[in-house]
Coordinates of C-alpha atoms in Angstrom, one line a residue:
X1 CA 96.6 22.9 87.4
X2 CA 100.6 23.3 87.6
X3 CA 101.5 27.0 86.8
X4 CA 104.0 26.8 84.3
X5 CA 106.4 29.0 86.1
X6 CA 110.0 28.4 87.2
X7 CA 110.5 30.5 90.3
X8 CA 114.4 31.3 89.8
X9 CA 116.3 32.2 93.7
X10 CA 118.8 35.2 93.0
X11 CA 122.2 35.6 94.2
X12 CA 122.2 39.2 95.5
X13 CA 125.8 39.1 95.6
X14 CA 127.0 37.2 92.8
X15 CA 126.2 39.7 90.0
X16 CA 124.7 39.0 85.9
X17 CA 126.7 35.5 85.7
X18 CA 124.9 33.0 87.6
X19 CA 124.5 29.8 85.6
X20 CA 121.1 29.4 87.2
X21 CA 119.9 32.6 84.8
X22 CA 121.4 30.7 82.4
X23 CA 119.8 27.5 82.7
X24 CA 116.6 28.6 83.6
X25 CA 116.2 30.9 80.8
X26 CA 117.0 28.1 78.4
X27 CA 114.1 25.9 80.2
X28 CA 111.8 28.7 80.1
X29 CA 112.2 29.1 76.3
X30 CA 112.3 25.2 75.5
X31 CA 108.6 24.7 77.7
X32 CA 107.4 28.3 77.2
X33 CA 107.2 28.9 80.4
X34 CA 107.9 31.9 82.5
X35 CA 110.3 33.0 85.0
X36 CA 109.8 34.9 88.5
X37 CA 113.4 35.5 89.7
X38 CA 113.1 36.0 93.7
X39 CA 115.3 37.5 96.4
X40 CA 115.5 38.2 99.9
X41 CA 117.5 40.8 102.2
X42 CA 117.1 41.2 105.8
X43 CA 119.3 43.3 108.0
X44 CA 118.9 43.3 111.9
X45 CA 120.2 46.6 112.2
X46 CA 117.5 47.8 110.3
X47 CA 114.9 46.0 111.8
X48 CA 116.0 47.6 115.1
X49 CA 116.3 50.5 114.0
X50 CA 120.1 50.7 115.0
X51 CA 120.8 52.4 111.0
X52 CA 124.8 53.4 111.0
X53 CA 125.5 52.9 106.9
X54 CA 126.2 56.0 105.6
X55 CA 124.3 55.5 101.7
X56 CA 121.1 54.5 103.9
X57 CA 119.1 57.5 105.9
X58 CA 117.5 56.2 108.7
X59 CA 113.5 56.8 107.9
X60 CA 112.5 54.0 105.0
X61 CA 115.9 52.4 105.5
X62 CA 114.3 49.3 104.7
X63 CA 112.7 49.8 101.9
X64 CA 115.2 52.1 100.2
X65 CA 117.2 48.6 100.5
X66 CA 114.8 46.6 98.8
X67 CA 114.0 48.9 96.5
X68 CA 118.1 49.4 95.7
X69 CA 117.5 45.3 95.5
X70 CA 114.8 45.7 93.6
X71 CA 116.5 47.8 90.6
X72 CA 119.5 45.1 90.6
X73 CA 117.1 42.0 89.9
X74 CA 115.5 44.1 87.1
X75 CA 118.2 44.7 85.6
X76 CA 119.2 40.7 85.9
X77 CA 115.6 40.2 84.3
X78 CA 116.2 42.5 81.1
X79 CA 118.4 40.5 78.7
X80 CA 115.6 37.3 79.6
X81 CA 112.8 39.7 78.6
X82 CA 114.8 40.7 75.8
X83 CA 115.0 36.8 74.5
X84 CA 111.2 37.1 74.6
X85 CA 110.5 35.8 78.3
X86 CA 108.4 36.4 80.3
X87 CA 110.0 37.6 83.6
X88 CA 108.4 38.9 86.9
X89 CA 110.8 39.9 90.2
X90 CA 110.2 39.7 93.5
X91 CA 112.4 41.1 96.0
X92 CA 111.1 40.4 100.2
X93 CA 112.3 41.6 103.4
X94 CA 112.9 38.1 104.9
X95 CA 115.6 35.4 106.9
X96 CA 117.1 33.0 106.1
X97 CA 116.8 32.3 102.4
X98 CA 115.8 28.6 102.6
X99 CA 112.4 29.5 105.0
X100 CA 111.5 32.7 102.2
X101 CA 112.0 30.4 99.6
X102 CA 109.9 27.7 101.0
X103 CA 107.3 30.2 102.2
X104 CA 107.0 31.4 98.8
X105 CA 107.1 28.0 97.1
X106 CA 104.4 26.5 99.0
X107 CA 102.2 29.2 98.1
X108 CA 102.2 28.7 94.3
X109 CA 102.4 25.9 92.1
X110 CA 105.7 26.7 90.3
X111 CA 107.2 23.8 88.0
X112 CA 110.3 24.1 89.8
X113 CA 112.4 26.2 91.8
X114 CA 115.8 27.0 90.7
X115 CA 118.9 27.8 92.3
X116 CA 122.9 28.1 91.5
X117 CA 125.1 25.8 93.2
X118 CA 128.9 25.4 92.7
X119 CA 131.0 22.7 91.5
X120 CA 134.9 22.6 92.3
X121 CA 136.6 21.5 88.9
X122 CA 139.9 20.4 90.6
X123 CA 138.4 18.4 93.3
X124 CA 135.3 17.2 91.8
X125 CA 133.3 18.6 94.5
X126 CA 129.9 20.6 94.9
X127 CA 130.2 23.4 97.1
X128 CA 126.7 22.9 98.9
X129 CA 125.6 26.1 101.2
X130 CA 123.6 25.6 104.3
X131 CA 120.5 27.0 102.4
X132 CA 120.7 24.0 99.9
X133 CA 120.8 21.4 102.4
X134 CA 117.7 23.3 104.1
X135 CA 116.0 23.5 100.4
X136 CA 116.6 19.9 99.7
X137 CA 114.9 18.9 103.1
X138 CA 111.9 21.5 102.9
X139 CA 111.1 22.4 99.6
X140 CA 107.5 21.5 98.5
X141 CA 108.2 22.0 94.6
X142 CA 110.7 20.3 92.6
X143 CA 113.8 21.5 93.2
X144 CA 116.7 22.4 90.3
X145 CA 120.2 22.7 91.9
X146 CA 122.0 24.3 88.9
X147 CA 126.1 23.4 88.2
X148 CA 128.3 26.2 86.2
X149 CA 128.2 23.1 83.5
X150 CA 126.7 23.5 79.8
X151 CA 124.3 20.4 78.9
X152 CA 124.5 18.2 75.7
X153 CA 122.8 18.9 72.8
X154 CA 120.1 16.1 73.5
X155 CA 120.4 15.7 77.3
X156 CA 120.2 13.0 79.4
X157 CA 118.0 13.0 81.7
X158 CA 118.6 10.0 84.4
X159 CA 116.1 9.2 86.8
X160 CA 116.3 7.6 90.1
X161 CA 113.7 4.8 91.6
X162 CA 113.3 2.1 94.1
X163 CA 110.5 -0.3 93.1
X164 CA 110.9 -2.2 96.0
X165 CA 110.6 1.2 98.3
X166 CA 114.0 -0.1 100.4
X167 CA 115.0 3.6 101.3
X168 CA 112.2 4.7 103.6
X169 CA 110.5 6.3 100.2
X170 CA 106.8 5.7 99.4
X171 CA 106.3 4.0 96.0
X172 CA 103.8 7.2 94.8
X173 CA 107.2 9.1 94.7
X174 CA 108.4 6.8 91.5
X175 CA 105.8 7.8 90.0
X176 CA 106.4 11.5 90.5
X177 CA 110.2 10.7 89.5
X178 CA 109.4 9.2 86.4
X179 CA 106.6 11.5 85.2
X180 CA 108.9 14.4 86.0
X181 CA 111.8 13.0 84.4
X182 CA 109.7 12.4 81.3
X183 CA 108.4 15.7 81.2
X184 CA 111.6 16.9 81.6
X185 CA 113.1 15.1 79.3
X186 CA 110.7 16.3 76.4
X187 CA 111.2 19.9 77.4
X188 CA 115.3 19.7 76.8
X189 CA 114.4 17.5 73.7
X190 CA 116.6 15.3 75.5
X191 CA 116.8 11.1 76.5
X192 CA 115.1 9.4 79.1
X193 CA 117.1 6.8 81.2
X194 CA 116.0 5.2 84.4
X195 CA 118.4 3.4 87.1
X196 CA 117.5 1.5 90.1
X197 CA 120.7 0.6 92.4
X198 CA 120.4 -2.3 95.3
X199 CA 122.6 -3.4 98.0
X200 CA 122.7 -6.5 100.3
X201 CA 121.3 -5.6 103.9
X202 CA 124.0 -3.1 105.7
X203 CA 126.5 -4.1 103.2
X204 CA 126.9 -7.9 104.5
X205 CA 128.3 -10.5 102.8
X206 CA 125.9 -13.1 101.3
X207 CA 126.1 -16.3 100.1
X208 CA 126.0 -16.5 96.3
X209 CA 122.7 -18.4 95.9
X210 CA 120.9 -15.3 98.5
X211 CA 122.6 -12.9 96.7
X212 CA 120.8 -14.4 93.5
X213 CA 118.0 -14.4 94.8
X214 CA 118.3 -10.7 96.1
X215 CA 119.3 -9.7 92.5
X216 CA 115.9 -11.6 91.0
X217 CA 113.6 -9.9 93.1
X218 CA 115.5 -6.3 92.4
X219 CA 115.3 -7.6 88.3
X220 CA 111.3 -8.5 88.8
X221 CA 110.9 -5.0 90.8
X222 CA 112.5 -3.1 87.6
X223 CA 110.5 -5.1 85.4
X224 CA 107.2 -4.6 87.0
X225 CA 108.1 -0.8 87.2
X226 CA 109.0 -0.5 83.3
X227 CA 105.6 -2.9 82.6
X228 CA 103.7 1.0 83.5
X229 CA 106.5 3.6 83.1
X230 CA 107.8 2.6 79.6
X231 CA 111.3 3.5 78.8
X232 CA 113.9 2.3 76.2
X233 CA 115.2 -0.9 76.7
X234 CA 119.0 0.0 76.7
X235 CA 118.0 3.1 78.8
X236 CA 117.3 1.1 81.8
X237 CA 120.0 0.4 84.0
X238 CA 120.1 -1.8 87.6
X239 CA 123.3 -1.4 89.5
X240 CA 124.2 -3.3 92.7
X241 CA 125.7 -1.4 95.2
X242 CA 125.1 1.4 97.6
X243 CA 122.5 3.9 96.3
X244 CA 124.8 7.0 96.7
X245 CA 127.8 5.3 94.7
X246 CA 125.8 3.5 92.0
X247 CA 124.0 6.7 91.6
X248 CA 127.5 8.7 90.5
X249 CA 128.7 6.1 88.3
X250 CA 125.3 5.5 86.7
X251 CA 125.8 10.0 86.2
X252 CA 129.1 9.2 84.5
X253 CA 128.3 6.3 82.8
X254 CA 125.7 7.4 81.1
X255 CA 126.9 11.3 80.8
X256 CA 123.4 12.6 82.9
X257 CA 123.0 16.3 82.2
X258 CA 120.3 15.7 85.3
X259 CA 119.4 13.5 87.4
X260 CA 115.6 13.1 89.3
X261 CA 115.7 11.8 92.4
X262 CA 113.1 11.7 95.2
X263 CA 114.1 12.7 99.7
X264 CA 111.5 12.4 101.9
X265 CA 112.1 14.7 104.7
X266 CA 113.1 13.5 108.4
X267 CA 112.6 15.4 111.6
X268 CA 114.1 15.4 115.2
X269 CA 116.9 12.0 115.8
X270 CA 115.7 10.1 112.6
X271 CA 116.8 12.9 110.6
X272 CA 120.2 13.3 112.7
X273 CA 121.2 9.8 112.3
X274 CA 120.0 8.3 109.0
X275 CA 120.6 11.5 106.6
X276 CA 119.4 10.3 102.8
X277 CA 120.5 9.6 99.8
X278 CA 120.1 13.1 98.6
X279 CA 122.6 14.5 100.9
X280 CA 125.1 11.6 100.3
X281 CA 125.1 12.1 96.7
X282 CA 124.4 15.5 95.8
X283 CA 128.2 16.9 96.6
X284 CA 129.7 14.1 94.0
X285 CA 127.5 14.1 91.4
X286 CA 129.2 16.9 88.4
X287 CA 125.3 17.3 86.6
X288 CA 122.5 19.3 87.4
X289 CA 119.9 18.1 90.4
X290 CA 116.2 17.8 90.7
X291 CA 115.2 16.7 94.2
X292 CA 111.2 15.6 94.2
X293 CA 109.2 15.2 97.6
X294 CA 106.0 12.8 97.6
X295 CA 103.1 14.3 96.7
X296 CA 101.6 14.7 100.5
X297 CA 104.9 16.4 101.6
X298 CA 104.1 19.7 104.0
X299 CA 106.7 22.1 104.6
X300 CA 107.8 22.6 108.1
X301 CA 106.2 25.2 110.1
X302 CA 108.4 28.1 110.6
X303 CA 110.7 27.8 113.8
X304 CA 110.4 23.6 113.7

């Protein structure tokens, strides 16, 4: 059974306003669930033993840091606990962020894992670090990338599938997308709305009557999918064109306050060369993320 925890990843150096307290507090009171907000430190002097900061004396160097760490995330936790969540904190001696995250995601059944990311107003740009790239690759739970955004009063909540499975994704994944979208939906007291974007073969030019046909079988693929995953009618949308580009102007279309989208990990040269969707999309798009791996999806083995 799903533990109804959201498992919140702290910014050790960003202080009391991180939107991702924000958002996830606000989730955590709409689906009473609870929070764990989680942090990691590591410091190779310390591990050596090599200790030349002057505020940390040498014996317990390591845990005088976490426990300094420690007293900062509690005192992130207290106005949560204060709105009447519950809050636990856990704060690990660990490198890089992405692996402890993942480490500590795949050992629990969170609902999601959250994490701030930045969006550049002027240029319309996410700042994506290197640990949400990783995250987005290797993280076994549902993953909430969190903008610095505030949601509508009923938000949308846009959901992402490929009936016909064109993008290397196995069609159990829709289902995942769509169930999580719905649930998430209902939490936020928010709108459902599914798109489903197709593109002629590596963007050739077809003749009219193929590309009719094309857009039939992408129409009877939608409709098949809707036949078991009922949505509203006018909250269905098909696009044609690239799944990264339809994907934004579906987001702005429809003013998405998230969007649910599945990425199936890739390892070794697949990985290098054919990227995803996910990482095509996930600087441009203004709203808040969930990223959803199928349901077999193992993390990678630390050091792979």
């Amino acid at each position: 059974m799903r533990d109804n925890t959201i498992l919140v990843v702290v910014d050790l150096a960003a202080g009391p306003e991180q939107s991702v307290l924000e958002r996830a507090g606000w989730l955590a009171t709409q689906g009473g669930a609870r929070l764990e907000l989680f942090a990691c430190d590591y410091d190779a002097a310390i591990e050596s033993g090599r200790v030349d900061r002057a505020w940390v004396p040498e014996p317990g160097a390591r845990e005088q840091l976490l426990s300094r760490h420690r007293r900062d995330v509690e005192e992130l936790a207290k106005p949560l606990r204060a709105r009447g969540i519950t809050v636990s904190v856990d704060v690990v001696w660990d490198h890089p962020l992405d692996a402890a995250v993942v480490k500590k995601a795949a050992a629990h059944d969170y609902w999601l894992v959250a994490k701030g990311t930045h969006h550049h107003n002027v240029l319309q740009r996410t700042l994506l670090t290197q640990t949400d790239w990783h995250l987005i690759r290797d993280c076994p739970t549902p993953l909430l990338l969190v903008k610095d955004r505030k949601l509508s009063a009923e938000p949308n909540v846009l959901a992402a599938v490929d009936p016909l499975n064109e993008h290397d994704k196995p069609a159990a994944l829709d289902d995942r997308i769509f169930n999580f979208g719905a649930d998430l939906a209902r939490v936020v007291r928010g709108h459902l709305h599914v798109v489903h974007a197709f593109a002629t073969p590596m963007g050739v030019e077809l003749p009219p009557e193929v590309r009719d046909v094309l857009a039939a079988e992408h129409r009877q693929a939608m409709a098949e999918f809707l036949d078991t995953h009922p949505v509203i009618a006018e909250r269905a949308y098909l696009y044609e064109g690239l799944a990264h580009e339809s994907l934004q102007a579906a987001a702005r279309e429809h003013a998405a306050d998230f969007v649910v989208m599945g990425a199936v990990a890739r390892r070794g040269l697949k990985r290098l060369f054919i990227g995803s969707t996910a990482e095509r999309v996930l600087d441009r798009l203004p709203c808040d993320l969930v990223i959803i791996k199928p349901l077999d999806f193992e993390p990678p083995v630390a050091g792979s």
